[in-house]
PDB file of C-alpha atoms in Angstrom:
ATOM      1  CA  ARG E   1       0.000   0.000   0.000  1.00  0.00           C
ATOM      2  CA  THR E   2       1.402   3.417  -0.977  1.00  0.00           C
ATOM      3  CA  LEU E   3       0.173   6.727   0.444  1.00  0.00           C
ATOM      4  CA  ALA E   4       1.293  10.338   0.010  1.00  0.00           C
ATOM      5  CA  VAL E   5       1.508  11.701   3.556  1.00  0.00           C
ATOM      6  CA  THR E   6       2.563  15.042   5.020  1.00  0.00           C
ATOM      7  CA  LEU E   7       4.351  14.622   8.351  1.00  0.00           C
ATOM      8  CA  GLU E   8       4.882  17.664  10.578  1.00  0.00           C
ATOM      9  CA  CYS E   9       6.835  17.864  13.819  1.00  0.00           C
ATOM     10  CA  ALA E  10       4.643  18.933  16.731  1.00  0.00           C
ATOM     11  CA  GLY E  11       7.253  21.595  17.543  1.00  0.00           C
ATOM     12  CA  ASN E  12       7.114  23.279  14.140  1.00  0.00           C
ATOM     13  CA  GLY E  13       6.757  27.020  14.777  1.00  0.00           C
ATOM     14  CA  ARG E  14       8.055  26.805  18.358  1.00  0.00           C
ATOM     15  CA  LYS E  15      10.600  29.614  17.889  1.00  0.00           C
ATOM     16  CA  PHE E  16       7.809  32.145  17.344  1.00  0.00           C
ATOM     17  CA  LEU E  17       6.260  31.753  20.809  1.00  0.00           C
ATOM     18  CA  GLU E  18       6.631  34.539  23.382  1.00  0.00           C
ATOM     19  CA  PRO E  19       7.825  34.134  26.037  1.00  0.00           C
ATOM     20  CA  PRO E  20      10.261  31.552  24.633  1.00  0.00           C
ATOM     21  CA  VAL E  21       9.900  27.887  25.569  1.00  0.00           C
ATOM     22  CA  PRO E  22      12.508  25.088  25.726  1.00  0.00           C
ATOM     23  CA  GLY E  23      13.029  22.584  22.947  1.00  0.00           C
ATOM     24  CA  GLU E  24      14.319  22.585  19.386  1.00  0.00           C
ATOM     25  CA  GLN E  25      13.693  26.084  18.046  1.00  0.00           C
ATOM     26  CA  TRP E  26      11.935  25.123  14.844  1.00  0.00           C
ATOM     27  CA  GLY E  27      10.810  27.801  12.430  1.00  0.00           C
ATOM     28  CA  LEU E  28       8.488  26.521   9.722  1.00  0.00           C
ATOM     29  CA  GLY E  29      10.694  23.875   8.117  1.00  0.00           C
ATOM     30  CA  ALA E  30       9.951  20.822  10.265  1.00  0.00           C
ATOM     31  CA  VAL E  31       7.505  19.346   7.759  1.00  0.00           C
ATOM     32  CA  GLY E  32       7.681  17.253   4.612  1.00  0.00           C
ATOM     33  CA  THR E  33       5.645  15.116   2.253  1.00  0.00           C
ATOM     34  CA  ALA E  34       6.632  11.733   0.852  1.00  0.00           C
ATOM     35  CA  GLU E  35       5.126   8.624  -0.668  1.00  0.00           C
ATOM     36  CA  TRP E  36       5.272   5.856   1.912  1.00  0.00           C
ATOM     37  CA  THR E  37       4.894   2.178   1.027  1.00  0.00           C
ATOM     38  CA  GLY E  38       4.226  -0.521   3.580  1.00  0.00           C
ATOM     39  CA  ALA E  39       1.814  -2.978   5.100  1.00  0.00           C
ATOM     40  CA  SER E  40      -1.257  -1.713   6.909  1.00  0.00           C
ATOM     41  CA  LEU E  41      -0.959  -2.518  10.587  1.00  0.00           C
ATOM     42  CA  HIS E  42      -4.311  -4.298  10.621  1.00  0.00           C
ATOM     43  CA  SER E  43      -3.012  -6.716   7.969  1.00  0.00           C
ATOM     44  CA  LEU E  44      -0.258  -7.697  10.400  1.00  0.00           C
ATOM     45  CA  LEU E  45      -2.279  -7.792  13.613  1.00  0.00           C
ATOM     46  CA  GLY E  46      -5.757  -8.622  12.329  1.00  0.00           C
ATOM     47  CA  ARG E  47      -8.986  -6.877  13.235  1.00  0.00           C
ATOM     48  CA  GLU E  48     -10.634  -9.499  15.374  1.00  0.00           C
ATOM     49  CA  SER E  49     -12.798  -8.073  18.119  1.00  0.00           C
ATOM     50  CA  ARG E  50     -10.788  -8.089  21.339  1.00  0.00           C
ATOM     51  CA  PRO E  51     -12.715  -6.049  23.898  1.00  0.00           C
ATOM     52  CA  SER E  52      -9.903  -6.282  26.440  1.00  0.00           C
ATOM     53  CA  LEU E  53      -7.401  -4.463  24.195  1.00  0.00           C
ATOM     54  CA  THR E  54      -7.299  -0.670  24.326  1.00  0.00           C
ATOM     55  CA  GLU E  55      -4.036   0.455  22.715  1.00  0.00           C
ATOM     56  CA  VAL E  56      -1.169  -0.622  20.491  1.00  0.00           C
ATOM     57  CA  LEU E  57       2.336   0.332  21.673  1.00  0.00           C
ATOM     58  CA  PHE E  58       5.201   1.071  19.284  1.00  0.00           C
ATOM     59  CA  CYS E  59       8.831   1.036  20.420  1.00  0.00           C
ATOM     60  CA  GLY E  60      11.679   2.560  18.424  1.00  0.00           C
ATOM     61  CA  ALA E  61      15.275   1.356  18.472  1.00  0.00           C
ATOM     62  CA  ASP E  62      16.493   4.799  19.563  1.00  0.00           C
ATOM     63  CA  GLN E  63      17.262   5.436  23.229  1.00  0.00           C
ATOM     64  CA  GLY E  64      18.274   8.419  25.295  1.00  0.00           C
ATOM     65  CA  VAL E  65      18.243  10.047  28.726  1.00  0.00           C
ATOM     66  CA  PRO E  66      15.627  12.821  28.972  1.00  0.00           C
ATOM     67  CA  LYS E  67      17.013  15.659  31.090  1.00  0.00           C
ATOM     68  CA  ASP E  68      14.147  15.689  33.580  1.00  0.00           C
ATOM     69  CA  LEU E  69      13.847  11.902  33.845  1.00  0.00           C
ATOM     70  CA  GLY E  70      17.452  10.920  34.558  1.00  0.00           C
ATOM     71  CA  LYS E  71      17.402   7.403  33.131  1.00  0.00           C
ATOM     72  CA  ARG E  72      17.802   5.799  29.720  1.00  0.00           C
ATOM     73  CA  ILE E  73      14.591   4.910  27.945  1.00  0.00           C
ATOM     74  CA  SER E  74      13.446   3.949  24.466  1.00  0.00           C
ATOM     75  CA  TYR E  75      11.186   6.152  22.395  1.00  0.00           C
ATOM     76  CA  GLU E  76       7.716   4.629  22.814  1.00  0.00           C
ATOM     77  CA  ARG E  77       4.285   5.859  21.787  1.00  0.00           C
ATOM     78  CA  SER E  78       0.873   4.209  21.752  1.00  0.00           C
ATOM     79  CA  LEU E  79      -2.256   4.625  19.641  1.00  0.00           C
ATOM     80  CA  PRO E  80      -5.863   3.790  20.498  1.00  0.00           C
ATOM     81  CA  VAL E  81      -6.777   0.439  18.949  1.00  0.00           C
ATOM     82  CA  GLU E  82      -9.422   2.018  16.715  1.00  0.00           C
ATOM     83  CA  VAL E  83      -6.806   4.377  15.245  1.00  0.00           C
ATOM     84  CA  ALA E  84      -3.978   1.857  14.994  1.00  0.00           C
ATOM     85  CA  LEU E  85      -6.117  -0.652  13.108  1.00  0.00           C
ATOM     86  CA  GLY E  86      -7.487   1.853  10.604  1.00  0.00           C
ATOM     87  CA  ASP E  87      -6.880   1.192   6.930  1.00  0.00           C
ATOM     88  CA  ASP E  88      -4.071   3.702   6.452  1.00  0.00           C
ATOM     89  CA  VAL E  89      -1.728   3.267   9.429  1.00  0.00           C
ATOM     90  CA  LEU E  90       1.342   1.718   7.824  1.00  0.00           C
ATOM     91  CA  VAL E  91       4.413  -0.190   8.866  1.00  0.00           C
ATOM     92  CA  ALA E  92       6.461   1.397   6.102  1.00  0.00           C
ATOM     93  CA  TYR E  93       9.529  -0.055   4.404  1.00  0.00           C
ATOM     94  CA  ALA E  94       9.869   2.325   1.426  1.00  0.00           C
ATOM     95  CA  MET E  95       9.951   6.085   0.932  1.00  0.00           C
ATOM     96  CA  ASN E  96       9.485   7.618  -2.508  1.00  0.00           C
ATOM     97  CA  GLY E  97      10.030   4.238  -4.127  1.00  0.00           C
ATOM     98  CA  GLY E  98      13.268   3.301  -2.369  1.00  0.00           C
ATOM     99  CA  PRO E  99      14.434   2.017   1.020  1.00  0.00           C
ATOM    100  CA  ILE E 100      13.745   4.418   3.880  1.00  0.00           C
ATOM    101  CA  PRO E 101      16.998   6.278   4.705  1.00  0.00           C
ATOM    102  CA  PRO E 102      18.157   5.915   8.316  1.00  0.00           C
ATOM    103  CA  GLU E 103      17.627   9.636   8.957  1.00  0.00           C
ATOM    104  CA  HIS E 104      13.960   9.182   8.060  1.00  0.00           C
ATOM    105  CA  GLY E 105      13.449   6.167  10.312  1.00  0.00           C
ATOM    106  CA  GLY E 106      14.491   3.218   8.146  1.00  0.00           C
ATOM    107  CA  PRO E 107      14.571   0.357   7.657  1.00  0.00           C
ATOM    108  CA  LEU E 108      11.064   0.174   9.183  1.00  0.00           C
ATOM    109  CA  ARG E 109       8.956   2.956  10.622  1.00  0.00           C
ATOM    110  CA  LEU E 110       5.360   3.617  11.519  1.00  0.00           C
ATOM    111  CA  VAL E 111       3.404   6.137   9.436  1.00  0.00           C
ATOM    112  CA  VAL E 112       0.256   7.562  11.024  1.00  0.00           C
ATOM    113  CA  PRO E 113      -1.428   9.858   8.483  1.00  0.00           C
ATOM    114  CA  SER E 114      -3.025  13.091   9.760  1.00  0.00           C
ATOM    115  CA  TRP E 115      -1.272  12.972  13.151  1.00  0.00           C
ATOM    116  CA  TYR E 116       1.730  14.991  14.252  1.00  0.00           C
ATOM    117  CA  GLY E 117       5.031  13.257  13.574  1.00  0.00           C
ATOM    118  CA  MET E 118       5.625  12.019  17.122  1.00  0.00           C
ATOM    119  CA  ALA E 119       3.078   9.241  16.445  1.00  0.00           C
ATOM    120  CA  SER E 120       4.992   7.906  13.420  1.00  0.00           C
ATOM    121  CA  VAL E 121       7.637   6.040  15.414  1.00  0.00           C
ATOM    122  CA  LYS E 122      10.984   5.731  13.612  1.00  0.00           C
ATOM    123  CA  TRP E 123      13.350   2.719  13.606  1.00  0.00           C
ATOM    124  CA  LEU E 124      10.451   0.508  14.623  1.00  0.00           C
ATOM    125  CA  ALA E 125      11.677  -2.362  16.787  1.00  0.00           C
ATOM    126  CA  ARG E 126       8.650  -3.743  18.619  1.00  0.00           C
ATOM    127  CA  ILE E 127       4.829  -3.669  18.528  1.00  0.00           C
ATOM    128  CA  THR E 128       2.783  -4.664  21.581  1.00  0.00           C
ATOM    129  CA  VAL E 129      -0.973  -4.761  22.132  1.00  0.00           C
ATOM    130  CA  LEU E 130      -2.081  -3.431  25.518  1.00  0.00           C
ATOM    131  CA  ALA E 131      -5.057  -4.012  27.770  1.00  0.00           C
ATOM    132  CA  ARG E 132      -4.627  -0.639  29.492  1.00  0.00           C
ATOM    133  CA  PRO E 133      -3.481   2.829  28.396  1.00  0.00           C
ATOM    134  CA  PHE E 134       0.264   3.381  28.111  1.00  0.00           C
ATOM    135  CA  SER E 135       1.710   5.973  30.492  1.00  0.00           C
ATOM    136  CA  GLY E 136       5.323   6.281  29.349  1.00  0.00           C
ATOM    137  CA  PHE E 137       7.353   9.491  29.318  1.00  0.00           C
ATOM    138  CA  PHE E 138       6.742  10.409  25.677  1.00  0.00           C
ATOM    139  CA  GLN E 139       3.041   9.698  26.073  1.00  0.00           C
ATOM    140  CA  LYS E 140       2.204  11.553  29.283  1.00  0.00           C
ATOM    141  CA  ASP E 141       5.044  14.024  29.887  1.00  0.00           C
ATOM    142  CA  ARG E 142       5.724  15.091  26.315  1.00  0.00           C
ATOM    143  CA  TYR E 143       3.515  15.821  23.304  1.00  0.00           C
ATOM    144  CA  VAL E 144       0.708  17.103  25.482  1.00  0.00           C
ATOM    145  CA  ILE E 145      -0.887  20.538  25.899  1.00  0.00           C
ATOM    146  CA  ASP E 146      -2.361  21.106  29.359  1.00  0.00           C
ATOM    147  CA  GLY E 147      -2.420  17.338  29.844  1.00  0.00           C
ATOM    148  CA  ARG E 148      -4.251  16.719  26.575  1.00  0.00           C
ATOM    149  CA  PRO E 149      -2.366  14.441  24.162  1.00  0.00           C
ATOM    150  CA  LEU E 150      -1.626  15.808  20.719  1.00  0.00           C
ATOM    151  CA  ARG E 151      -3.324  14.095  17.812  1.00  0.00           C
ATOM    152  CA  GLU E 152      -4.253  15.536  14.416  1.00  0.00           C
ATOM    153  CA  ILE E 153      -2.144  18.193  12.708  1.00  0.00           C
ATOM    154  CA  GLU E 154      -3.666  21.670  12.933  1.00  0.00           C
ATOM    155  CA  PRO E 155      -4.204  23.570   9.644  1.00  0.00           C
ATOM    156  CA  ARG E 156      -1.329  25.648   8.326  1.00  0.00           C
ATOM    157  CA  ALA E 157      -0.338  27.513   5.163  1.00  0.00           C
ATOM    158  CA  VAL E 158       3.264  28.516   4.478  1.00  0.00           C
ATOM    159  CA  ILE E 159       4.415  30.922   1.770  1.00  0.00           C
ATOM    160  CA  THR E 160       7.499  29.535   0.018  1.00  0.00           C
ATOM    161  CA  SER E 161       7.831  32.170  -2.725  1.00  0.00           C
ATOM    162  CA  PRO E 162       8.756  34.957  -2.459  1.00  0.00           C
ATOM    163  CA  ALA E 163      11.153  34.165   0.363  1.00  0.00           C
ATOM    164  CA  ASP E 164      11.008  36.046   3.634  1.00  0.00           C
ATOM    165  CA  GLY E 165      13.236  39.121   3.373  1.00  0.00           C
ATOM    166  CA  ALA E 166      13.326  39.129  -0.430  1.00  0.00           C
ATOM    167  CA  ASP E 167      13.514  42.176  -2.663  1.00  0.00           C
ATOM    168  CA  VAL E 168      11.185  41.743  -5.633  1.00  0.00           C
ATOM    169  CA  GLY E 169      10.668  43.849  -8.726  1.00  0.00           C
ATOM    170  CA  GLY E 170       7.470  45.763  -9.323  1.00  0.00           C
ATOM    171  CA  GLY E 171       4.652  44.499 -11.491  1.00  0.00           C
ATOM    172  CA  SER E 172       2.914  41.162 -11.207  1.00  0.00           C
ATOM    173  CA  LEU E 173       4.095  38.797  -8.493  1.00  0.00           C
ATOM    174  CA  GLU E 174       3.005  35.224  -7.871  1.00  0.00           C
ATOM    175  CA  ILE E 175       2.678  34.185  -4.241  1.00  0.00           C
ATOM    176  CA  ARG E 176       3.143  30.424  -3.856  1.00  0.00           C
ATOM    177  CA  GLY E 177       3.232  27.952  -1.009  1.00  0.00           C
ATOM    178  CA  TYR E 178       1.770  24.841   0.579  1.00  0.00           C
ATOM    179  CA  ALA E 179      -1.129  24.209   2.959  1.00  0.00           C
ATOM    180  CA  TRP E 180      -2.145  21.158   4.971  1.00  0.00           C
ATOM    181  CA  SER E 181      -4.332  19.922   7.824  1.00  0.00           C
ATOM    182  CA  GLY E 182      -4.765  16.639   9.642  1.00  0.00           C
ATOM    183  CA  HIS E 183      -8.463  17.208  10.277  1.00  0.00           C
ATOM    184  CA  ALA E 184      -9.738  17.465   6.695  1.00  0.00           C
ATOM    185  CA  PRO E 185      -8.542  18.443   3.205  1.00  0.00           C
ATOM    186  CA  ILE E 186      -7.649  22.098   2.664  1.00  0.00           C
ATOM    187  CA  GLN E 187     -10.658  24.050   1.425  1.00  0.00           C
ATOM    188  CA  ARG E 188      -9.160  27.500   0.862  1.00  0.00           C
ATOM    189  CA  VAL E 189      -6.109  29.677   1.448  1.00  0.00           C
ATOM    190  CA  GLU E 190      -6.698  33.412   1.887  1.00  0.00           C
ATOM    191  CA  LEU E 191      -3.903  35.892   1.244  1.00  0.00           C
ATOM    192  CA  SER E 192      -3.521  39.395   2.648  1.00  0.00           C
ATOM    193  CA  ASP E 193      -0.808  42.008   3.096  1.00  0.00           C
ATOM    194  CA  SER E 194       0.326  44.407   5.808  1.00  0.00           C
ATOM    195  CA  ARG E 195      -1.771  47.237   4.450  1.00  0.00           C
ATOM    196  CA  ALA E 196      -4.847  45.481   5.837  1.00  0.00           C
ATOM    197  CA  LYS E 197      -5.935  44.537   2.365  1.00  0.00           C
ATOM    198  CA  SER E 198      -7.216  41.157   1.279  1.00  0.00           C
ATOM    199  CA  LEU E 199      -5.401  39.911  -1.785  1.00  0.00           C
ATOM    200  CA  GLY E 200      -7.985  37.198  -2.431  1.00  0.00           C
ATOM    201  CA  SER E 201      -8.202  33.425  -2.266  1.00  0.00           C
ATOM    202  CA  ALA E 202      -5.373  31.449  -3.789  1.00  0.00           C
ATOM    203  CA  THR E 203      -5.841  28.761  -6.412  1.00  0.00           C
ATOM    204  CA  LEU E 204      -5.319  25.262  -5.005  1.00  0.00           C
ATOM    205  CA  ARG E 205      -3.250  23.134  -7.363  1.00  0.00           C
ATOM    206  CA  GLY E 206      -2.967  19.410  -7.883  1.00  0.00           C
ATOM    207  CA  ALA E 207      -5.375  16.687  -6.898  1.00  0.00           C
ATOM    208  CA  THR E 208      -6.954  16.540  -3.468  1.00  0.00           C
ATOM    209  CA  THR E 209      -5.481  13.625  -1.532  1.00  0.00           C
ATOM    210  CA  PRO E 210      -6.502  12.628   1.985  1.00  0.00           C
ATOM    211  CA  TYR E 211      -3.178  13.136   3.732  1.00  0.00           C
ATOM    212  CA  ALA E 212      -0.855  15.349   1.647  1.00  0.00           C
ATOM    213  CA  TRP E 213      -0.374  19.090   1.420  1.00  0.00           C
ATOM    214  CA  ARG E 214      -1.801  21.207  -1.426  1.00  0.00           C
ATOM    215  CA  GLU E 215       0.181  23.730  -3.388  1.00  0.00           C
ATOM    216  CA  PHE E 216      -1.418  27.164  -3.690  1.00  0.00           C
ATOM    217  CA  GLY E 217      -0.716  30.230  -5.794  1.00  0.00           C
ATOM    218  CA  LEU E 218      -2.062  33.697  -6.542  1.00  0.00           C
ATOM    219  CA  ALA E 219      -0.820  36.399  -8.928  1.00  0.00           C
ATOM    220  CA  VAL E 220      -0.968  39.878  -7.373  1.00  0.00           C
ATOM    221  CA  SER E 221       0.238  43.421  -8.033  1.00  0.00           C
ATOM    222  CA  LEU E 222       1.770  45.241  -5.073  1.00  0.00           C
ATOM    223  CA  GLU E 223       2.783  48.867  -4.709  1.00  0.00           C
ATOM    224  CA  PRO E 224       6.473  49.629  -4.123  1.00  0.00           C
ATOM    225  CA  GLY E 225       7.519  49.498  -0.482  1.00  0.00           C
ATOM    226  CA  GLU E 226       7.507  47.144   2.479  1.00  0.00           C
ATOM    227  CA  HIS E 227       4.879  44.412   2.645  1.00  0.00           C
ATOM    228  CA  ALA E 228       4.094  41.588   5.063  1.00  0.00           C
ATOM    229  CA  LEU E 229       2.272  38.822   3.224  1.00  0.00           C
ATOM    230  CA  VAL E 230       0.089  36.416   5.187  1.00  0.00           C
ATOM    231  CA  ALA E 231      -1.471  33.125   4.100  1.00  0.00           C
ATOM    232  CA  ARG E 232      -4.278  31.618   6.178  1.00  0.00           C
ATOM    233  CA  ALA E 233      -5.562  28.087   5.609  1.00  0.00           C
ATOM    234  CA  THR E 234      -9.052  26.752   6.297  1.00  0.00           C
ATOM    235  CA  ASP E 235      -9.867  23.062   5.972  1.00  0.00           C
ATOM    236  CA  ALA E 236     -13.075  21.310   4.952  1.00  0.00           C
ATOM    237  CA  ALA E 237     -13.967  20.774   8.617  1.00  0.00           C
ATOM    238  CA  GLY E 238     -14.089  24.560   9.078  1.00  0.00           C
ATOM    239  CA  LYS E 239     -10.884  24.782  11.129  1.00  0.00           C
ATOM    240  CA  ALA E 240      -8.818  27.875  10.304  1.00  0.00           C
ATOM    241  CA  GLN E 241      -5.381  28.994  11.386  1.00  0.00           C
ATOM    242  CA  PRO E 242      -5.487  31.300  14.410  1.00  0.00           C
ATOM    243  CA  LEU E 243      -4.322  34.865  13.943  1.00  0.00           C
ATOM    244  CA  GLN E 244      -2.368  34.805  17.216  1.00  0.00           C
ATOM    245  CA  PRO E 245      -0.166  32.056  18.715  1.00  0.00           C
ATOM    246  CA  ARG E 246      -1.598  29.877  21.459  1.00  0.00           C
ATOM    247  CA  TRP E 247       1.209  29.685  23.986  1.00  0.00           C
ATOM    248  CA  ASN E 248       1.937  26.419  25.812  1.00  0.00           C
ATOM    249  CA  ALA E 249       4.842  25.401  28.015  1.00  0.00           C
ATOM    250  CA  LEU E 250       6.382  22.884  25.604  1.00  0.00           C
ATOM    251  CA  GLY E 251       5.762  24.842  22.424  1.00  0.00           C
ATOM    252  CA  TYR E 252       3.583  22.423  20.506  1.00  0.00           C
ATOM    253  CA  ALA E 253       1.120  22.937  17.644  1.00  0.00           C
ATOM    254  CA  ASN E 254       1.828  26.638  17.078  1.00  0.00           C
ATOM    255  CA  ASN E 255       0.022  27.003  13.763  1.00  0.00           C
ATOM    256  CA  ALA E 256      -0.682  30.742  13.958  1.00  0.00           C
ATOM    257  CA  VAL E 257      -0.269  32.691  10.719  1.00  0.00           C
ATOM    258  CA  ARG E 258       3.212  34.110  10.085  1.00  0.00           C
ATOM    259  CA  PRO E 259       4.081  37.122   7.907  1.00  0.00           C
ATOM    260  CA  THR E 260       6.477  36.851   4.981  1.00  0.00           C
ATOM    261  CA  ARG E 261       8.182  40.247   4.799  1.00  0.00           C
ATOM    262  CA  ILE E 262       9.285  41.510   1.388  1.00  0.00           C
ATOM    263  CA  ARG E 263      10.276  44.787  -0.250  1.00  0.00           C
ATOM    264  CA  VAL E 264       8.794  45.656  -3.624  1.00  0.00           C
ATOM    265  CA  THR E 265      11.073  47.868  -5.694  1.00  0.00           C
ATOM    266  CA  SER E 266       9.825  50.292  -8.304  1.00  0.00           C
TER     267      SER E 266
END
């Protein structure tokens, strides 16, 4: 089974939170889309009704010593049985038609479409079915906001052209980028600039797929001077990017809109 899936780190956008929070200071680059090939988990475990089972636990081969835990542990995450045994949760062995590179979790990794990347356990070493919820460090102490576990990716649009800080010539300019959401397909991307003016809705390009980002683009004419361009995504479930960041202590899921600042020359 092969699926195009966008995976985004839960900490993408962390560096923009104020006051600052600990953790890798990701800007907007901790995201990517690939074609993943593998076996659906339910084809390996079966879907027989087992009322006593609540979760499936995935253990990676990587280990480390979290600073505030003080002992060596493996990276482990669980999924509710009903999610884990869905059609599209994969034990993947190929990425873009070739073996999965080690830096992307090969030779085997889990791929959980629509969820933040922490669920897609890399270097998969062991799968265990559980009768009670897992309470490990990376399940209960990390990847939570106010005690609530992270799940689906929140909607986001990112302008990739023009680049932030670019000088661009006058006349027609095409604004391009990508938008994605783990809740539903992207429905629209609205563009505006710093002069409080709507630039209109971008054209969504390419086919709609359940789990991959959509490219967007819009040709505009801007007056000479400084501009801050903003793209705001809304998905088919009606969820839109917030205009202001939602601060949390570990810096997760900051999908607030971000300006791309450019200077238009005459």
